[in-house]
Short mmCIF file of C-alpha atoms in Angstrom, two decimals:
data_model
loop_
_atom_site.label_atom_id
_atom_site.label_comp_id
_atom_site.label_asym_id
_atom_site.label_seq_id
_atom_site.Cartn_x
_atom_site.Cartn_y
_atom_site.Cartn_z
CA MET W 18 0.00 0.00 0.00
CA PRO W 19 1.47 3.39 -0.93
CA SER W 20 2.10 5.89 1.83
CA PRO W 21 0.06 9.12 2.19
CA ILE W 22 2.87 11.07 0.49
CA GLY W 23 2.95 8.76 -2.51
CA THR W 24 5.93 6.51 -1.66
CA PRO W 25 5.65 3.20 -3.56
CA SER W 26 4.92 0.15 -1.42
CA HIS W 27 8.04 -1.74 -2.58
CA TYR W 28 10.31 0.88 -0.90
CA LYS W 29 11.43 -0.28 2.52
CA GLU W 30 11.51 2.14 5.45
CA SER W 31 15.17 1.32 6.09
CA ALA W 32 16.11 2.22 2.50
CA ILE W 33 14.34 5.57 2.81
CA GLN W 34 16.11 6.21 6.11
CA GLU W 35 19.54 5.45 4.61
CA ALA W 36 18.95 7.75 1.65
CA LYS W 37 18.86 10.74 4.02
CA HIS W 38 22.62 10.54 4.57
CA PRO W 39 24.97 11.75 1.81
CA THR W 40 27.52 9.33 0.41
CA ALA W 41 30.25 12.01 0.58
CA LYS W 42 31.60 12.49 4.08
CA ILE W 43 33.50 15.40 5.53
CA VAL W 44 37.25 15.23 6.15
CA LYS W 45 38.36 16.60 9.48
CA ARG W 46 41.92 17.47 10.36
CA GLU W 47 41.26 16.62 13.99
CA TRP W 48 39.30 13.61 15.06
CA ASP W 49 37.41 15.08 17.98
CA ARG W 50 37.12 18.82 17.28
CA GLU W 51 37.20 21.41 14.49
CA ARG W 52 38.83 24.70 15.42
CA PRO W 53 38.81 27.89 13.32
CA GLU W 54 41.66 27.51 10.85
CA GLN W 55 44.91 29.36 11.63
CA VAL W 56 43.32 32.12 13.73
CA THR W 57 40.96 31.98 16.70
CA PHE W 58 37.89 34.13 17.25
CA GLU W 59 39.63 35.74 20.22
CA LYS W 60 42.57 36.71 17.98
CA LEU W 61 40.24 38.18 15.34
CA ILE W 62 38.59 40.40 17.96
CA TYR W 63 42.07 41.40 19.18
CA TYR W 64 43.10 42.41 15.64
CA HIS W 65 39.86 44.32 15.07
CA ASP W 66 40.12 46.37 18.25
CA ARG W 67 43.68 47.52 17.47
CA THR W 68 43.61 48.16 13.72
CA PRO W 69 41.63 51.18 12.43
CA GLN W 70 42.07 50.01 8.82
CA VAL W 71 39.94 46.98 9.81
CA SER W 72 37.57 48.38 12.45
CA MET W 73 36.35 51.21 10.21
CA PRO W 74 35.11 48.95 7.33
CA VAL W 75 33.51 46.59 9.87
CA SER W 76 31.61 49.46 11.49
CA MET W 77 30.56 50.78 8.06
CA TYR W 78 29.24 47.38 6.95
CA SER W 79 27.46 46.93 10.28
CA GLU W 80 25.80 50.33 9.97
CA MET W 81 24.78 49.72 6.35
CA ILE W 82 23.25 46.35 7.25
CA SER W 83 21.41 47.32 10.43
CA GLY W 84 21.02 51.06 9.77
CA THR W 85 17.61 50.51 8.18
CA ASP W 86 14.49 49.30 9.99
CA LEU W 87 13.58 45.63 10.23
CA GLU W 88 10.09 45.21 8.81
CA ILE W 89 7.79 42.36 9.83
CA VAL W 90 4.54 41.85 7.96
CA CYS W 91 2.19 38.91 8.55
CA LYS W 92 -1.19 38.13 7.00
CA SER W 93 -3.02 38.96 10.23
CA GLU W 94 -2.43 42.24 12.02
CA SER W 95 -2.57 40.55 15.43
CA ALA W 96 0.41 38.30 14.59
CA THR W 97 2.37 41.28 13.28
CA GLU W 98 1.68 43.31 16.41
CA GLU W 99 2.60 40.46 18.75
CA LEU W 100 5.94 39.94 17.00
CA LYS W 101 6.67 43.66 17.12
CA ASP W 102 5.74 43.70 20.81
CA TRP W 103 8.15 40.80 21.46
CA ILE W 104 10.95 42.75 19.69
CA ARG W 105 10.27 45.85 21.79
CA ARG W 106 9.99 43.92 25.04
CA THR W 107 13.26 42.01 24.58
CA ASN W 108 15.20 44.95 23.08
CA PHE W 109 15.96 42.52 20.28
CA TYR W 110 17.06 44.98 17.62
CA GLU W 111 19.90 46.42 19.71
CA LYS W 112 21.13 42.91 20.51
CA PHE W 113 20.87 42.02 16.85
CA GLU W 114 22.97 45.06 15.81
CA ASN W 115 25.71 44.04 18.27
CA MET W 116 25.61 40.49 16.95
CA ILE W 117 26.08 41.74 13.36
CA THR W 118 29.38 43.35 14.35
CA THR W 119 30.53 40.09 15.94
CA TRP W 120 29.37 38.22 12.84
CA LEU W 121 31.51 40.42 10.56
CA ILE W 122 34.58 40.24 12.81
CA CYS W 123 34.53 36.50 13.49
CA GLY W 124 32.70 35.34 10.37
CA ASN W 125 30.35 33.43 12.69
CA ALA W 126 27.93 34.32 15.47
CA LEU W 127 25.69 32.41 17.87
CA LEU W 128 22.34 33.63 19.18
CA GLU W 129 20.99 31.69 22.15
CA LYS W 130 17.29 31.32 22.92
CA LEU W 131 17.13 31.51 26.69
CA ASP W 132 14.35 28.91 26.73
CA GLU W 133 13.82 26.67 23.73
CA GLY W 134 10.19 25.82 24.59
CA ASP W 135 9.13 29.33 25.58
CA ILE W 136 11.24 32.00 23.87
CA GLN W 137 11.04 34.92 26.26
CA ASP W 138 14.39 36.43 25.30
CA VAL W 139 17.61 35.84 23.33
CA MET W 140 21.25 36.60 24.05
CA GLU W 141 24.40 36.70 21.94
CA VAL W 142 27.10 34.13 22.78
CA ASP W 143 30.58 35.55 23.45
CA MET W 144 32.49 34.21 20.44
CA SER W 145 35.86 34.76 22.14
CA THR W 146 34.96 31.81 24.41
CA ILE W 147 34.12 29.44 21.54
CA ILE W 148 37.05 27.09 20.82
CA SER W 149 35.69 24.59 18.31
CA LYS W 150 32.70 22.52 17.26
CA LYS W 151 32.07 18.79 17.06
CA ARG W 152 30.41 17.33 13.96
CA ASP W 153 29.73 13.75 12.94
CA GLU W 154 31.13 12.21 9.78
CA TYR W 155 28.23 13.57 7.72
CA GLY W 156 28.76 17.15 8.91
CA GLU W 157 25.85 17.27 11.37
CA LEU W 158 26.58 19.43 14.40
CA GLU W 159 26.70 17.75 17.82
CA TYR W 160 27.91 20.52 20.12
CA TYR W 161 30.25 23.52 20.52
CA GLU W 162 33.31 23.57 22.74
CA HIS W 163 33.05 26.56 25.05
CA ARG W 164 35.79 27.84 27.39
CA THR W 165 34.59 28.62 30.90
CA ARG W 166 36.24 29.82 34.09
CA ASN W 167 39.47 28.30 35.38
CA GLY W 168 40.34 26.97 31.91
CA LYS W 169 37.55 24.40 31.84
CA ILE W 170 35.82 23.39 28.59
CA ASP W 171 32.07 22.90 28.41
CA LYS W 172 30.05 21.16 25.67
CA LEU W 173 27.70 23.95 24.68
CA GLY W 174 24.40 22.84 23.14
CA GLU W 175 24.89 19.09 23.58
CA GLY W 176 21.40 17.62 23.33
CA LYS W 177 19.90 21.14 23.07
CA LEU W 178 21.08 22.45 19.71
CA GLY W 179 17.63 23.95 19.08
CA LYS W 180 18.50 26.67 21.60
CA PHE W 181 21.19 28.11 19.31
CA ILE W 182 21.03 29.90 15.96
CA GLU W 183 24.34 29.90 14.07
CA PHE W 184 25.02 32.70 11.58
CA ASN W 185 27.79 32.22 8.97
CA LEU W 186 29.20 35.08 6.91
CA ALA W 187 30.55 33.28 3.82
CA PRO W 188 30.36 29.47 4.16
CA PHE W 189 31.72 27.24 1.41
CA SER W 190 32.91 23.68 0.88
CA ARG W 191 31.13 22.50 4.06
CA LYS W 192 33.79 24.12 6.24
CA PRO W 193 33.02 24.00 9.97
CA TRP W 194 33.51 27.75 10.35
CA SER W 195 33.05 30.63 7.93
CA ASN W 196 35.82 33.13 7.18
CA SER W 197 35.90 36.58 8.75
CA LEU W 198 35.32 39.72 6.69
CA PHE W 199 39.09 40.39 6.88
CA HIS W 200 40.20 36.75 7.07
CA SER W 201 42.97 37.08 4.46
CA LEU W 202 44.59 39.90 6.46
CA ALA W 203 44.52 37.99 9.74
CA ILE W 204 46.15 34.66 8.87
CA PRO W 205 49.90 33.95 8.60
CA ARG W 206 51.29 32.62 5.32
CA THR W 207 54.16 30.32 4.48
CA VAL W 208 56.63 31.32 1.76
CA GLY W 209 59.12 28.52 1.21
CA ASN W 210 60.53 27.68 4.64
CA ARG W 211 59.66 31.08 6.10
CA VAL W 212 56.42 31.89 7.92
CA GLN W 213 55.18 35.36 7.01
CA PRO W 214 53.19 37.17 9.73
CA ALA W 215 49.62 38.28 9.13
CA ILE W 216 49.28 41.43 7.01
CA ILE W 217 47.64 43.16 9.98
CA GLU W 218 50.88 42.69 11.94
CA LEU W 219 52.80 43.95 8.90
CA ILE W 220 50.66 47.11 9.02
CA TRP W 221 51.54 47.54 12.69
CA GLY W 222 55.24 47.18 11.86
CA VAL W 223 55.02 49.76 9.06
CA GLU W 224 53.21 52.22 11.32
CA ASP W 225 55.86 51.73 14.00
CA ALA W 226 58.65 52.28 11.43
CA MET W 227 57.00 55.41 10.00
CA ALA W 228 56.55 56.85 13.48
CA GLY W 229 60.21 56.10 14.24
CA ILE W 230 61.30 57.88 11.05
CA LEU W 231 59.32 61.01 11.95
CA LEU W 232 60.53 61.04 15.54
CA ASN W 233 64.12 60.46 14.47
CA ASN W 234 63.92 63.45 12.11
CA ALA W 235 62.42 65.60 14.85
CA TYR W 236 64.80 64.40 17.58
CA PRO W 237 67.90 63.01 15.85
CA ILE W 238 70.68 61.25 17.72
CA THR W 239 73.37 63.87 18.40
CA THR W 240 77.02 63.47 19.42
CA ILE W 241 79.11 66.33 20.88
CA THR W 242 82.89 65.81 20.91
CA TYR W 243 85.55 67.91 22.71
CA ASN W 244 88.93 66.73 21.51
CA GLY W 245 91.53 66.35 24.31
CA ALA W 246 89.06 67.22 27.11
CA ASN W 247 89.26 65.35 30.41
CA ASP W 248 86.35 63.69 32.21
CA GLU W 249 85.68 66.56 34.60
CA TYR W 250 85.39 69.03 31.74
CA LEU W 251 83.08 66.69 29.81
CA LYS W 252 80.79 66.28 32.84
CA ALA W 253 80.53 70.03 33.28
CA GLU W 254 79.76 70.54 29.59
CA ALA W 255 77.17 67.76 29.66
CA ARG W 256 75.32 69.56 32.48
CA ARG W 257 75.41 72.84 30.54
CA TRP W 258 74.07 71.18 27.36
CA ALA W 259 71.27 69.54 29.35
CA GLU W 260 70.23 72.92 30.78
CA TYR W 261 70.16 74.75 27.43
CA LYS W 262 66.83 75.92 26.09
CA PRO W 263 65.95 76.96 22.51
CA GLY W 264 67.30 80.47 21.88
CA ASP W 265 70.03 80.38 24.55
CA LYS W 266 73.42 81.91 23.70
CA ARG W 267 76.73 80.36 24.61
CA VAL W 268 80.19 81.88 24.92
CA GLN W 269 82.80 79.18 24.50
CA LYS W 270 86.55 78.88 24.20
CA VAL W 271 86.61 75.45 22.61
CA LYS W 272 84.43 74.68 19.60
CA PRO W 273 82.83 71.22 19.88
CA GLU W 274 82.33 68.81 16.99
CA ILE W 275 78.57 68.16 16.65
CA GLU W 276 77.23 65.34 14.50
CA PHE W 277 73.60 64.34 13.80
CA PHE W 278 72.39 60.85 12.84
CA GLU W 279 69.19 61.28 10.83
CA THR W 280 67.08 59.18 8.46
CA GLN W 281 67.99 59.69 4.83
CA THR W 282 65.55 62.26 3.51
CA GLY W 283 65.84 60.89 -0.01
CA SER W 284 64.20 57.57 0.92
CA LYS W 285 60.96 56.94 -1.04
CA TYR W 286 58.24 54.68 0.35
CA THR W 287 55.28 55.91 -1.69
CA ASP W 288 55.03 52.87 -4.00
CA TYR W 289 55.24 50.42 -1.09
CA LEU W 290 52.60 52.28 0.91
CA ASP W 291 50.28 52.43 -2.13
CA TRP W 292 50.66 48.67 -2.56
CA LEU W 293 49.89 48.09 1.12
CA LYS W 294 46.86 50.41 0.98
CA ASN W 295 45.40 48.53 -2.00
CA CYS W 296 46.12 45.21 -0.30
CA VAL W 297 44.23 46.32 2.82
CA GLN W 298 41.25 47.55 0.78
CA MET W 299 40.95 44.18 -0.95
CA GLY W 300 41.43 42.35 2.35
CA VAL W 301 38.58 44.16 4.12
CA GLN W 302 36.38 44.09 0.98
CA PHE W 303 35.56 47.77 1.36
CA PRO W 304 36.74 50.87 -0.62
CA ASN W 305 38.30 52.94 2.16
CA GLU W 306 38.93 55.79 -0.29
CA ILE W 307 35.22 56.63 -0.18
CA LEU W 308 35.85 58.04 3.31
CA THR W 309 39.56 58.88 3.37
CA GLY W 310 40.23 60.02 -0.21
CA ASP W 311 39.87 63.39 -1.85
CA PHE W 312 36.97 64.41 -4.11
CA THR W 313 38.45 62.66 -7.15
CA SER W 314 38.96 59.43 -5.22
CA ARG W 315 35.40 59.47 -3.90
CA ALA W 316 34.00 60.18 -7.35
CA SER W 317 35.96 57.29 -8.87
CA SER W 318 34.65 55.00 -6.11
CA GLU W 319 30.96 55.51 -6.90
CA THR W 320 30.77 52.29 -8.91
CA THR W 321 32.52 50.41 -6.11
CA GLU W 322 30.07 51.87 -3.61
CA THR W 323 27.21 50.43 -5.68
CA ILE W 324 28.88 47.02 -5.53
CA VAL W 325 29.18 47.35 -1.75
CA GLN W 326 25.47 48.17 -1.51
CA LYS W 327 24.64 45.01 -3.48
CA LYS W 328 26.82 43.01 -1.10
CA VAL W 329 25.02 44.56 1.88
CA ARG W 330 21.62 43.68 0.42
CA GLY W 331 22.80 40.08 0.07
CA TYR W 332 23.79 40.03 3.75
CA GLN W 333 20.40 41.49 4.68
CA ARG W 334 18.52 38.81 2.72
CA TYR W 335 20.49 36.05 4.46
CA LEU W 336 19.92 37.49 7.93
CA ALA W 337 16.20 38.11 7.33
CA ASN W 338 15.67 34.55 6.09
CA LYS W 339 17.65 33.10 9.01
CA LEU W 340 15.65 35.07 11.58
CA LYS W 341 12.34 34.08 9.99
CA THR W 342 12.97 30.34 9.79
CA GLU W 343 14.83 29.83 13.07
CA LEU W 344 13.40 32.47 15.40
CA PHE W 345 10.21 34.25 14.40
CA ASP W 346 8.40 31.17 13.03
CA ASN W 347 9.04 29.46 16.38
CA ILE W 348 7.75 32.49 18.26
CA LEU W 349 4.58 32.44 16.12
CA ILE W 350 4.01 28.78 17.00
CA GLN W 351 4.59 29.65 20.66
CA LEU W 352 1.95 32.41 20.37
CA GLY W 353 -0.58 30.02 18.78
CA TYR W 354 -0.21 30.97 15.11
CA ASP W 355 0.57 28.77 12.12
CA PRO W 356 3.63 30.20 10.26
CA GLU W 357 2.45 28.74 6.95
CA ASP W 358 -0.92 30.43 7.26
CA GLU W 359 0.54 33.75 8.38
CA GLU W 360 3.14 33.89 5.57
CA CYS W 361 5.23 36.44 7.46
CA THR W 362 7.91 38.33 5.57
CA ILE W 363 11.02 39.70 7.29
CA SER W 364 12.95 42.37 5.41
CA PHE W 365 15.14 45.42 5.86
CA THR W 366 13.82 48.71 4.54
CA THR W 367 15.82 50.09 1.64
CA GLN W 368 16.87 53.62 0.95
CA ASN W 369 14.58 55.55 -1.36
CA ILE W 370 16.96 55.64 -4.32
CA ILE W 371 15.15 56.14 -7.65
CA GLU W 372 16.83 54.70 -10.72
CA LEU W 373 16.37 57.23 -13.52
CA GLU W 374 15.69 56.39 -17.15
CA VAL W 375 16.95 58.17 -20.26
CA GLY W 376 13.57 59.77 -20.96
CA GLN W 377 13.36 61.18 -17.44
CA VAL W 378 16.85 62.66 -17.71
CA LYS W 379 15.83 64.28 -21.02
CA ASP W 380 12.73 65.80 -19.40
CA PHE W 381 14.77 67.06 -16.46
CA THR W 382 17.17 68.74 -18.88
CA ASN W 383 14.38 70.37 -20.88
CA THR W 384 12.71 71.71 -17.74
CA GLY W 385 15.97 73.03 -16.29
CA ILE W 386 16.19 70.65 -13.33
CA MET W 387 19.43 69.25 -14.76
CA THR W 388 22.00 71.11 -16.82
CA LYS W 389 23.12 69.81 -20.18
CA ASN W 390 26.53 68.90 -18.76
CA GLU W 391 24.96 66.95 -15.87
CA ALA W 392 22.74 65.05 -18.32
CA ARG W 393 25.70 64.16 -20.54
CA GLU W 394 27.70 62.98 -17.52
CA TRP W 395 24.77 60.77 -16.45
CA LEU W 396 24.54 59.28 -19.95
CA ARG W 397 28.26 58.47 -19.91
CA LYS W 398 28.08 56.65 -16.57
CA ASN W 399 24.80 54.79 -17.03
CA THR W 400 24.63 54.01 -20.75
CA GLY W 401 28.26 53.75 -21.83
CA MET W 402 27.79 56.41 -24.52
CA GLU W 403 30.87 58.28 -25.67
CA LEU W 404 30.15 62.01 -25.67
CA PRO W 405 33.46 63.80 -26.32
CA ASP W 406 32.12 67.18 -27.55
CA ASP W 407 31.72 68.94 -24.20
CA GLU W 408 34.00 71.86 -25.07
CA GLN W 409 32.30 72.50 -28.44
CA ILE W 410 28.84 72.42 -26.82
CA GLN W 411 29.97 74.84 -24.14
CA GLN W 412 31.34 77.21 -26.81
CA ASP W 413 28.05 77.02 -28.77
CA ASP W 414 26.04 77.75 -25.61
CA MET W 415 28.25 80.73 -24.79
CA ALA W 416 27.93 82.07 -28.34
CA LYS W 417 24.14 81.71 -28.19
CA LYS W 418 23.98 83.53 -24.86
CA ALA W 419 26.21 86.32 -26.23
CA ALA W 420 23.90 86.69 -29.28
CA ASP W 421 20.83 86.87 -27.02
CA ILE W 422 22.44 89.57 -24.91
CA ALA W 423 23.46 91.55 -28.01
CA SER W 424 19.95 91.35 -29.45
CA GLN W 425 18.47 92.63 -26.20
CA ASN W 426 20.80 95.66 -26.29
CA GLN W 427 19.76 96.76 -29.85
CA PRO W 428 17.48 99.92 -30.17
CA ARG W 429 13.76 99.23 -30.49
CA ASP W 430 11.90 99.88 -33.79
CA LEU W 431 8.41 100.89 -32.64
CA LYS W 432 7.02 100.98 -36.19
CA LYS W 433 7.94 97.36 -36.84
CA GLU W 434 6.60 96.31 -33.46
CA MET W 435 3.22 97.97 -34.19
CA GLU W 436 2.99 96.34 -37.59
CA SER W 437 3.77 92.95 -36.07
CA LEU W 438 0.76 93.36 -33.76
CA LEU W 439 -1.65 93.93 -36.72
CA PRO W 440 -3.05 90.98 -38.70
CA LYS W 441 -1.03 90.07 -41.74
CA LYS W 442 -2.04 91.42 -45.16
CA ARG W 443 -3.94 89.20 -47.54
CA LYS W 444 -5.15 89.54 -51.11
CA CYS W 445 -8.82 90.48 -51.42
CA GLU W 446 -10.69 88.66 -54.20
CA MET W 447 -12.97 91.66 -54.81
CA CYS W 448 -10.63 94.66 -54.77
CA LYS W 449 -7.60 92.61 -55.93
CA GLU W 450 -5.42 94.60 -53.57
CA HIS W 451 -3.46 93.92 -50.43
CA GLN W 452 -5.36 95.54 -47.60
CA HIS W 453 -5.28 95.53 -43.82
CA ALA W 454 -8.24 94.30 -41.85
CA LEU W 455 -8.94 97.98 -41.12
CA CYS W 456 -9.95 98.53 -44.76
CA THR W 457 -13.22 100.53 -44.98
CA LYS W 458 -14.03 99.72 -48.60
CA ARG W 459 -17.63 98.62 -48.69
CA GLY W 460 -18.12 94.95 -49.46
CA CYS W 461 -14.43 94.15 -49.31
CA GLN W 462 -13.60 90.76 -47.79
CA CYS W 463 -10.65 92.37 -46.00
CA GLN W 464 -13.19 93.51 -43.44
#
C-alpha cells in the first residue's frame, strides 16, 4: 500500500532512512574537534580592536546592514503586532545590531534562545569563548566547545542544539567555520621555509617604522665631541648642554664637533605604501577611499560603492531569512499561530533611491532641473555612450547667450513692433489689392 505522500509500497523504510545521509563524508583534520583555521575568534577580535584600517570597514558594513528598519509583515495584524511587541519587550534589535558586528569580525555568530520551549528572550554568545565545534562524519553538528572559568571546557548545546542559531558570513565547501570579513589579512602565510606574519601585523610594523622615522627626524641622535678634554670638563659641559633651552646663547673657548644621525631624507616609500593600501582595501572588501580620499577618489569609487550596496543587500537577505525560519516562526508557533498560514515576511527597509531612465533625464534637462553637462555625464556613466564634444557644446552655448544679450541691447523699432501686432495682409478677391483688416471699402472681404 502506498504511503500518504505517494511513496511506492516496494520501498522499505530502512532504504528511505539510509537515503537521508549523503555518500560524501567530511574530512576533518582533527578527530574530535574542528577549530577555526589558523586564527581563533579571540585573535580576530584582538586584531579588530587595534587596527583602524579593519575596524572602520567593519563598522561601516554593520551600519549599512542594520542602519535601516527591520520590517515584519504577517497576514493577520494581530500576529504582526505580537511579534513587534516581542521585539520591543526584549530589546531585540539592539542585541541584533551588536551580533552583526561580531558576525563580521569573526565570520560566525551564535544567538541563544534563553528557553527553547518558551522563547522569552535571546542573548548573543561571546564568540571569544568558543574554541571549536564537534560534527559527525556527515557534517551534522553535535555541540560547541566553550571555554569557561578556570580553563575548563564545556560542551555547549549538547542535546539542546535547538536553543542556538548559528550565523555564517561566507560558508563554502562545508567548512566547519566561515571566514571573517578580513580573514585574508589575519592569517599567517608560508613562503618557502619562512612563515610570514599576518598582514595586519605587517601594518603595525610599518606604522611603527614610519613613526620612528618622523621622531628620528624631529629628535635626531646627536654626538658632541671635545677633543683632548678630560672627564671633569666633559661632565661640566654635559650639564650645561642639558640645561640649554631653545634660543640660549653660549660663549665658549673650545668649539665642539657636533654630528647628527638622521634618516635619509631621499628615501621613497610611496610605492610600497600604495601597494599596502590597496592590499588592505581588498582584504577588508571595502573601498576605504570613499571616506579617506579626496573628491576625485570618492567620485571614482561611486561604482565600487554600488557594488558594496549590493553586497550589503545580500547580507540582509540572508539574515532576514535566518531570523524568519529559526526564530520568528518558532515564536509564532509559541503564540498560537501557524507560520504557513501567516506567511510572514522579514525584510530590511531600503533607501529611497530612484533609478532614472533616459527619458526622465531628457525631461529634467528640458525643464531646467538638470543642466546639459549633468545630463551628458549621467549618460556616460549609465549608458556607456561616448560624448566627447563637451567643449564644443559649451562654446556654442556661450555664443548663443552672447547673441541673445546683443539682441536685447539693440534699439527698439516701434514701427515694426506695431505692424507685427496687426493681422497680416492678404489679397482680397474683390478689390484685388493687399489691404489691412482695417480697410473701410464697402463689401471688401478684407473687413
